[in-house]
Amino acid sequence: MRVTVRLFARLRDIAGAGELQRDLPAGASVHTVWRSMVSDFPELSAYESSISCAVNADYSRFTAAVADGDEIAFLPPVSGG
Amino acid sequence: MNLTAITTAPLNQQAVAASLDTAGIGAVSVFLGLVRDRNQGRRVLHLEYEAYEPLALRGLDLIVAEAREQWPAVRLAIHHRIGRMAIGDASVVIAAASPHRADAFAASRYAIERIKQIVPIWKREYFEGGDVWIEGATADPDNAGAREQALRIACA
C-alpha cells in the first residue's frame, strides 16, 4: 500500500520536503512509517520522543494501523500563538 | 465570519470581535498576540509561521468546545495568522464574550494557553545572525494534565 507522509517545520527541513510517498507492507502502523522516515533521514531520530502524529488530519498514536491512501503527518513540538 | 480561522491575511480584531453574538453579553475581552522584537536575548527581524491547516483548524474548534464546556455562557472566536509577519504584526486574535468580565478574561487566557499546547502551528524566528524553528510543547489533546494546567492558569 502507498501512503502520503507530511512533515512540518524542522522535520520538513531535515527531509528537504514537506510531502513524500511511501510504499509499506500490509499491517503497517504509524510507527512503521516513522521508522522508514528515520531510516532515510537519520537526523529525524532526535525527534522520536517529542513528536506527535496524525492520520488523515486527526491526532493519532504510533500504534495506529495505516491504510492505503492515508495521509500520515509527523509534528514537532508546536509553537503557535 | 467563522469563529475559528487559519489565514495568511492580516488579522482584523474588530471583525473577529464583531463575529460574536453579543445578546446578553456584558463583557468582551480581545487578546492580541504580537510579533515581539526580542526573544531570548536575540534581536528578531521577522517570523514565519506555518500550520498543518486542517488539524490546526480542528484544534481551534476543540478549544472553543472545551471553553464552552467550562464556561457555558462564554462565546469564543479565535483567528490565527500564518506566513511571514513583521515585528508588531498580530499573529493571533482571541475574542471572548461573556455576561460577566471574569469568564471572558479566563476563557481568553485558557484559549491562548491551549493554542500553545495542542494546535499544530510553528514559528520560525529570523534573527540577527541566523534563524531557528521554535519548538514548544509536544501536542497531545488527550493529555488531561496539560488541559488542567491551562485551566489553572486561566483561573489564577
mmCIF file of C-alpha atoms in Angstrom:
data_model
loop_
_atom_site.group_PDB
_atom_site.id
_atom_site.type_symbol
_atom_site.label_atom_id
_atom_site.label_comp_id
_atom_site.label_asym_id
_atom_site.label_seq_id
_atom_site.Cartn_x
_atom_site.Cartn_y
_atom_site.Cartn_z
ATOM 1 C CA MET A 1 0.000 0.000 0.000
ATOM 2 C CA ARG A 2 1.026 3.592 -0.538
ATOM 3 C CA VAL A 3 0.696 6.432 1.959
ATOM 4 C CA THR A 4 1.479 10.138 1.888
ATOM 5 C CA VAL A 5 3.778 11.445 4.614
ATOM 6 C CA ARG A 6 3.551 15.087 5.696
ATOM 7 C CA LEU A 7 6.389 16.766 7.587
ATOM 8 C CA PHE A 8 6.402 20.213 9.148
ATOM 9 C CA ALA A 9 8.794 22.870 10.427
ATOM 10 C CA ARG A 10 12.229 21.456 11.299
ATOM 11 C CA LEU A 11 11.212 17.942 10.223
ATOM 12 C CA ARG A 12 10.452 19.281 6.753
ATOM 13 C CA ASP A 13 13.848 20.991 6.638
ATOM 14 C CA ILE A 14 15.644 17.782 7.629
ATOM 15 C CA ALA A 15 13.895 15.724 4.939
ATOM 16 C CA GLY A 16 14.065 18.516 2.356
ATOM 17 C CA ALA A 17 10.385 18.001 1.504
ATOM 18 C CA GLY A 18 7.056 18.519 3.211
ATOM 19 C CA GLU A 19 5.267 15.724 1.384
ATOM 20 C CA LEU A 20 6.588 12.272 0.444
ATOM 21 C CA GLN A 21 5.115 8.966 -0.690
ATOM 22 C CA ARG A 22 5.977 5.659 0.962
ATOM 23 C CA ASP A 23 5.167 2.068 -0.038
ATOM 24 C CA LEU A 24 4.530 -0.087 3.008
ATOM 25 C CA PRO A 25 3.770 -3.741 3.728
ATOM 26 C CA ALA A 26 0.270 -4.744 4.836
ATOM 27 C CA GLY A 27 -0.245 -4.352 8.587
ATOM 28 C CA ALA A 28 1.975 -1.293 8.824
ATOM 29 C CA SER A 29 1.481 1.137 11.714
ATOM 30 C CA VAL A 30 2.301 4.822 12.091
ATOM 31 C CA HIS A 31 5.490 3.666 13.791
ATOM 32 C CA THR A 32 6.419 1.668 10.666
ATOM 33 C CA VAL A 33 6.087 4.864 8.654
ATOM 34 C CA TRP A 34 8.225 6.793 11.150
ATOM 35 C CA ARG A 35 10.945 4.114 11.111
ATOM 36 C CA SER A 36 11.021 4.291 7.336
ATOM 37 C CA MET A 37 11.472 8.072 7.541
ATOM 38 C CA VAL A 38 14.253 7.806 10.133
ATOM 39 C CA SER A 39 15.983 5.206 8.008
ATOM 40 C CA ASP A 40 16.055 7.656 5.084
ATOM 41 C CA PHE A 41 16.754 10.765 7.201
ATOM 42 C CA PRO A 42 18.663 9.688 10.350
ATOM 43 C CA GLU A 43 18.620 13.212 11.795
ATOM 44 C CA LEU A 44 14.877 12.749 12.385
ATOM 45 C CA SER A 45 15.603 10.223 15.154
ATOM 46 C CA ALA A 46 16.284 13.101 17.580
ATOM 47 C CA TYR A 47 12.540 13.801 17.449
ATOM 48 C CA GLU A 48 11.401 10.258 18.318
ATOM 49 C CA SER A 49 10.328 11.179 21.859
ATOM 50 C CA SER A 50 8.900 14.650 21.181
ATOM 51 C CA ILE A 51 6.790 14.358 18.021
ATOM 52 C CA SER A 52 3.054 13.945 17.675
ATOM 53 C CA CYS A 53 1.425 12.157 14.770
ATOM 54 C CA ALA A 54 -1.809 12.452 12.837
ATOM 55 C CA VAL A 55 -3.636 10.181 10.417
ATOM 56 C CA ASN A 56 -5.825 11.915 7.837
ATOM 57 C CA ALA A 57 -5.608 15.226 9.742
ATOM 58 C CA ASP A 58 -6.685 13.779 13.071
ATOM 59 C CA TYR A 59 -4.350 13.242 16.022
ATOM 60 C CA SER A 60 -3.361 9.592 16.306
ATOM 61 C CA ARG A 61 -0.930 7.244 18.061
ATOM 62 C CA PHE A 62 2.206 5.490 16.879
ATOM 63 C CA THR A 63 0.478 2.135 17.325
ATOM 64 C CA ALA A 64 -2.398 3.042 14.966
ATOM 65 C CA ALA A 65 -2.727 0.956 11.807
ATOM 66 C CA VAL A 66 -2.452 2.759 8.487
ATOM 67 C CA ALA A 67 -4.366 2.035 5.292
ATOM 68 C CA ASP A 68 -3.706 2.558 1.606
ATOM 69 C CA GLY A 69 -4.116 6.218 0.681
ATOM 70 C CA ASP A 70 -3.772 7.535 4.246
ATOM 71 C CA GLU A 71 -2.021 10.826 4.982
ATOM 72 C CA ILE A 72 0.387 10.400 7.902
ATOM 73 C CA ALA A 73 1.694 13.601 9.470
ATOM 74 C CA PHE A 74 4.592 13.954 11.898
ATOM 75 C CA LEU A 75 4.508 17.083 14.027
ATOM 76 C CA PRO A 76 7.436 18.501 16.008
ATOM 77 C CA PRO A 77 6.632 20.346 19.261
ATOM 78 C CA VAL A 78 4.259 23.175 18.426
ATOM 79 C CA SER A 79 4.912 26.905 18.859
ATOM 80 C CA GLY A 80 1.789 28.781 17.810
ATOM 81 C CA GLY A 81 0.406 31.875 19.430
ATOM 82 C CA MET B 1 -17.186 35.264 9.602
ATOM 83 C CA ASN B 2 -16.199 31.883 11.069
ATOM 84 C CA LEU B 3 -15.491 31.671 14.790
ATOM 85 C CA THR B 4 -12.187 29.938 14.063
ATOM 86 C CA ALA B 5 -9.786 30.540 11.195
ATOM 87 C CA ILE B 6 -6.245 29.960 9.992
ATOM 88 C CA THR B 7 -5.402 32.667 7.481
ATOM 89 C CA THR B 8 -2.496 34.314 5.688
ATOM 90 C CA ALA B 9 -4.343 37.648 5.668
ATOM 91 C CA PRO B 10 -3.670 40.356 8.275
ATOM 92 C CA LEU B 11 -5.966 39.888 11.271
ATOM 93 C CA ASN B 12 -8.783 42.312 11.956
ATOM 94 C CA GLN B 13 -9.502 42.327 15.690
ATOM 95 C CA GLN B 14 -12.694 44.324 15.356
ATOM 96 C CA ALA B 15 -14.127 41.953 12.771
ATOM 97 C CA VAL B 16 -13.279 38.918 14.931
ATOM 98 C CA ALA B 17 -14.923 40.502 17.991
ATOM 99 C CA ALA B 18 -17.937 41.576 15.928
ATOM 100 C CA SER B 19 -18.467 37.972 14.778
ATOM 101 C CA LEU B 20 -19.601 37.009 18.285
ATOM 102 C CA ASP B 21 -23.265 37.002 19.223
ATOM 103 C CA THR B 22 -23.469 39.629 21.961
ATOM 104 C CA ALA B 23 -27.053 39.050 23.137
ATOM 105 C CA GLY B 24 -26.960 39.091 26.943
ATOM 106 C CA ILE B 25 -23.272 39.969 26.926
ATOM 107 C CA GLY B 26 -21.715 42.371 29.410
ATOM 108 C CA ALA B 27 -18.043 41.940 28.567
ATOM 109 C CA VAL B 28 -15.861 41.275 25.546
ATOM 110 C CA SER B 29 -12.181 40.541 26.066
ATOM 111 C CA VAL B 30 -9.937 40.727 22.989
ATOM 112 C CA PHE B 31 -6.445 39.277 23.189
ATOM 113 C CA LEU B 32 -3.816 40.009 20.532
ATOM 114 C CA GLY B 33 -0.596 38.076 20.245
ATOM 115 C CA LEU B 34 2.046 40.255 18.557
ATOM 116 C CA VAL B 35 5.416 39.533 16.957
ATOM 117 C CA ARG B 36 7.982 40.742 19.506
ATOM 118 C CA ASP B 37 11.260 42.400 18.546
ATOM 119 C CA ARG B 38 13.358 40.432 21.042
ATOM 120 C CA ASN B 39 13.418 36.773 22.072
ATOM 121 C CA GLN B 40 15.874 35.027 24.388
ATOM 122 C CA GLY B 41 18.370 37.857 24.018
ATOM 123 C CA ARG B 42 18.185 37.857 20.210
ATOM 124 C CA ARG B 43 17.063 40.782 18.076
ATOM 125 C CA VAL B 44 14.209 39.375 15.989
ATOM 126 C CA LEU B 45 13.888 40.538 12.371
ATOM 127 C CA HIS B 46 10.675 38.759 11.408
ATOM 128 C CA LEU B 47 8.773 35.484 11.931
ATOM 129 C CA GLU B 48 7.464 32.900 9.517
ATOM 130 C CA TYR B 49 4.530 30.783 10.735
ATOM 131 C CA GLU B 50 3.360 27.534 9.209
ATOM 132 C CA ALA B 51 0.478 25.219 10.112
ATOM 133 C CA TYR B 52 -0.920 21.813 9.355
ATOM 134 C CA GLU B 53 -4.047 23.680 8.413
ATOM 135 C CA PRO B 54 -6.876 21.114 8.638
ATOM 136 C CA LEU B 55 -5.649 19.856 12.010
ATOM 137 C CA ALA B 56 -4.882 23.367 13.289
ATOM 138 C CA LEU B 57 -8.451 24.382 12.491
ATOM 139 C CA ARG B 58 -9.753 21.307 14.312
ATOM 140 C CA GLY B 59 -7.540 22.272 17.242
ATOM 141 C CA LEU B 60 -9.051 25.756 17.409
ATOM 142 C CA ASP B 61 -12.553 24.249 17.193
ATOM 143 C CA LEU B 62 -11.659 21.855 20.020
ATOM 144 C CA ILE B 63 -10.505 24.781 22.193
ATOM 145 C CA VAL B 64 -13.794 26.594 21.533
ATOM 146 C CA ALA B 65 -15.686 23.417 22.549
ATOM 147 C CA GLU B 66 -13.567 22.949 25.684
ATOM 148 C CA ALA B 67 -14.156 26.561 26.713
ATOM 149 C CA ARG B 68 -17.904 26.162 26.169
ATOM 150 C CA GLU B 69 -17.843 23.128 28.449
ATOM 151 C CA GLN B 70 -16.001 25.089 31.152
ATOM 152 C CA TRP B 71 -17.822 28.416 30.765
ATOM 153 C CA PRO B 72 -21.199 27.664 29.102
ATOM 154 C CA ALA B 73 -22.153 31.346 28.721
ATOM 155 C CA VAL B 74 -18.879 32.365 27.025
ATOM 156 C CA ARG B 75 -18.662 32.814 23.230
ATOM 157 C CA LEU B 76 -15.202 32.495 21.787
ATOM 158 C CA ALA B 77 -13.651 33.329 18.407
ATOM 159 C CA ILE B 78 -10.029 32.511 17.541
ATOM 160 C CA HIS B 79 -8.206 33.552 14.363
ATOM 161 C CA HIS B 80 -4.542 32.628 13.841
ATOM 162 C CA ARG B 81 -2.440 34.075 11.057
ATOM 163 C CA ILE B 82 0.302 32.131 9.243
ATOM 164 C CA GLY B 83 3.014 33.134 6.776
ATOM 165 C CA ARG B 84 5.579 35.906 7.114
ATOM 166 C CA MET B 85 4.975 38.508 9.807
ATOM 167 C CA ALA B 86 6.841 41.666 10.748
ATOM 168 C CA ILE B 87 7.560 42.970 14.241
ATOM 169 C CA GLY B 88 4.308 44.248 15.755
ATOM 170 C CA ASP B 89 2.021 42.235 13.473
ATOM 171 C CA ALA B 90 -0.767 40.301 15.203
ATOM 172 C CA SER B 91 -0.282 36.541 14.871
ATOM 173 C CA VAL B 92 -3.412 35.616 16.823
ATOM 174 C CA VAL B 93 -6.683 37.247 17.862
ATOM 175 C CA ILE B 94 -8.886 35.744 20.569
ATOM 176 C CA ALA B 95 -12.234 37.368 21.335
ATOM 177 C CA ALA B 96 -14.248 36.147 24.316
ATOM 178 C CA ALA B 97 -17.734 37.461 25.056
ATOM 179 C CA SER B 98 -19.480 36.739 28.337
ATOM 180 C CA PRO B 99 -22.248 38.089 30.585
ATOM 181 C CA HIS B 100 -19.528 38.992 33.141
ATOM 182 C CA ARG B 101 -15.889 40.000 32.804
ATOM 183 C CA ALA B 102 -14.275 37.244 34.871
ATOM 184 C CA ASP B 103 -15.292 34.465 32.500
ATOM 185 C CA ALA B 104 -14.347 36.496 29.410
ATOM 186 C CA PHE B 105 -10.811 37.042 30.745
ATOM 187 C CA ALA B 106 -10.492 33.410 31.885
ATOM 188 C CA ALA B 107 -11.704 31.894 28.616
ATOM 189 C CA SER B 108 -9.384 34.131 26.622
ATOM 190 C CA ARG B 109 -6.371 33.129 28.760
ATOM 191 C CA TYR B 110 -7.380 29.472 28.532
ATOM 192 C CA ALA B 111 -7.547 29.685 24.741
ATOM 193 C CA ILE B 112 -4.030 31.099 24.293
ATOM 194 C CA GLU B 113 -2.553 28.542 26.712
ATOM 195 C CA ARG B 114 -4.275 25.702 24.814
ATOM 196 C CA ILE B 115 -3.124 27.077 21.440
ATOM 197 C CA LYS B 116 0.450 26.793 22.680
ATOM 198 C CA GLN B 117 -0.203 23.211 23.820
ATOM 199 C CA ILE B 118 -2.171 21.483 21.080
ATOM 200 C CA VAL B 119 -2.508 23.474 17.830
ATOM 201 C CA PRO B 120 -0.096 22.368 15.064
ATOM 202 C CA ILE B 121 1.380 25.765 14.214
ATOM 203 C CA TRP B 122 5.101 26.530 14.226
ATOM 204 C CA LYS B 123 7.062 29.758 14.132
ATOM 205 C CA ARG B 124 10.463 30.175 12.547
ATOM 206 C CA GLU B 125 12.355 33.063 14.038
ATOM 207 C CA TYR B 126 14.672 35.066 11.811
ATOM 208 C CA PHE B 127 17.066 36.994 13.999
ATOM 209 C CA GLU B 128 20.302 38.928 13.555
ATOM 210 C CA GLY B 129 22.785 36.209 12.647
ATOM 211 C CA GLY B 130 20.519 33.279 11.816
ATOM 212 C CA ASP B 131 17.157 31.586 12.071
ATOM 213 C CA VAL B 132 15.641 28.855 14.215
ATOM 214 C CA TRP B 133 12.402 26.874 14.440
ATOM 215 C CA ILE B 134 10.833 27.496 17.837
ATOM 216 C CA GLU B 135 9.670 24.253 19.468
ATOM 217 C CA GLY B 136 7.379 24.342 22.496
ATOM 218 C CA ALA B 137 5.016 21.603 23.633
ATOM 219 C CA THR B 138 4.507 18.090 22.282
ATOM 220 C CA ALA B 139 0.920 18.324 21.065
ATOM 221 C CA ASP B 140 -1.471 15.849 22.689
ATOM 222 C CA PRO B 141 -5.120 16.921 23.026
ATOM 223 C CA ASP B 142 -5.798 13.855 25.223
ATOM 224 C CA ASN B 143 -3.248 14.936 27.833
ATOM 225 C CA ALA B 144 -5.591 15.781 30.728
ATOM 226 C CA GLY B 145 -2.710 17.197 32.768
ATOM 227 C CA ALA B 146 -1.958 19.828 30.137
ATOM 228 C CA ARG B 147 -5.618 20.813 29.961
ATOM 229 C CA GLU B 148 -5.799 21.123 33.758
ATOM 230 C CA GLN B 149 -2.670 23.269 33.709
ATOM 231 C CA ALA B 150 -4.258 25.615 31.146
ATOM 232 C CA LEU B 151 -7.374 25.829 33.339
ATOM 233 C CA ARG B 152 -5.315 26.604 36.441
ATOM 234 C CA ILE B 153 -3.508 29.417 34.624
ATOM 235 C CA ALA B 154 -6.812 30.750 33.255
ATOM 236 C CA CYS B 155 -8.459 30.800 36.666
ATOM 237 C CA ALA B 156 -5.480 32.041 38.696
#
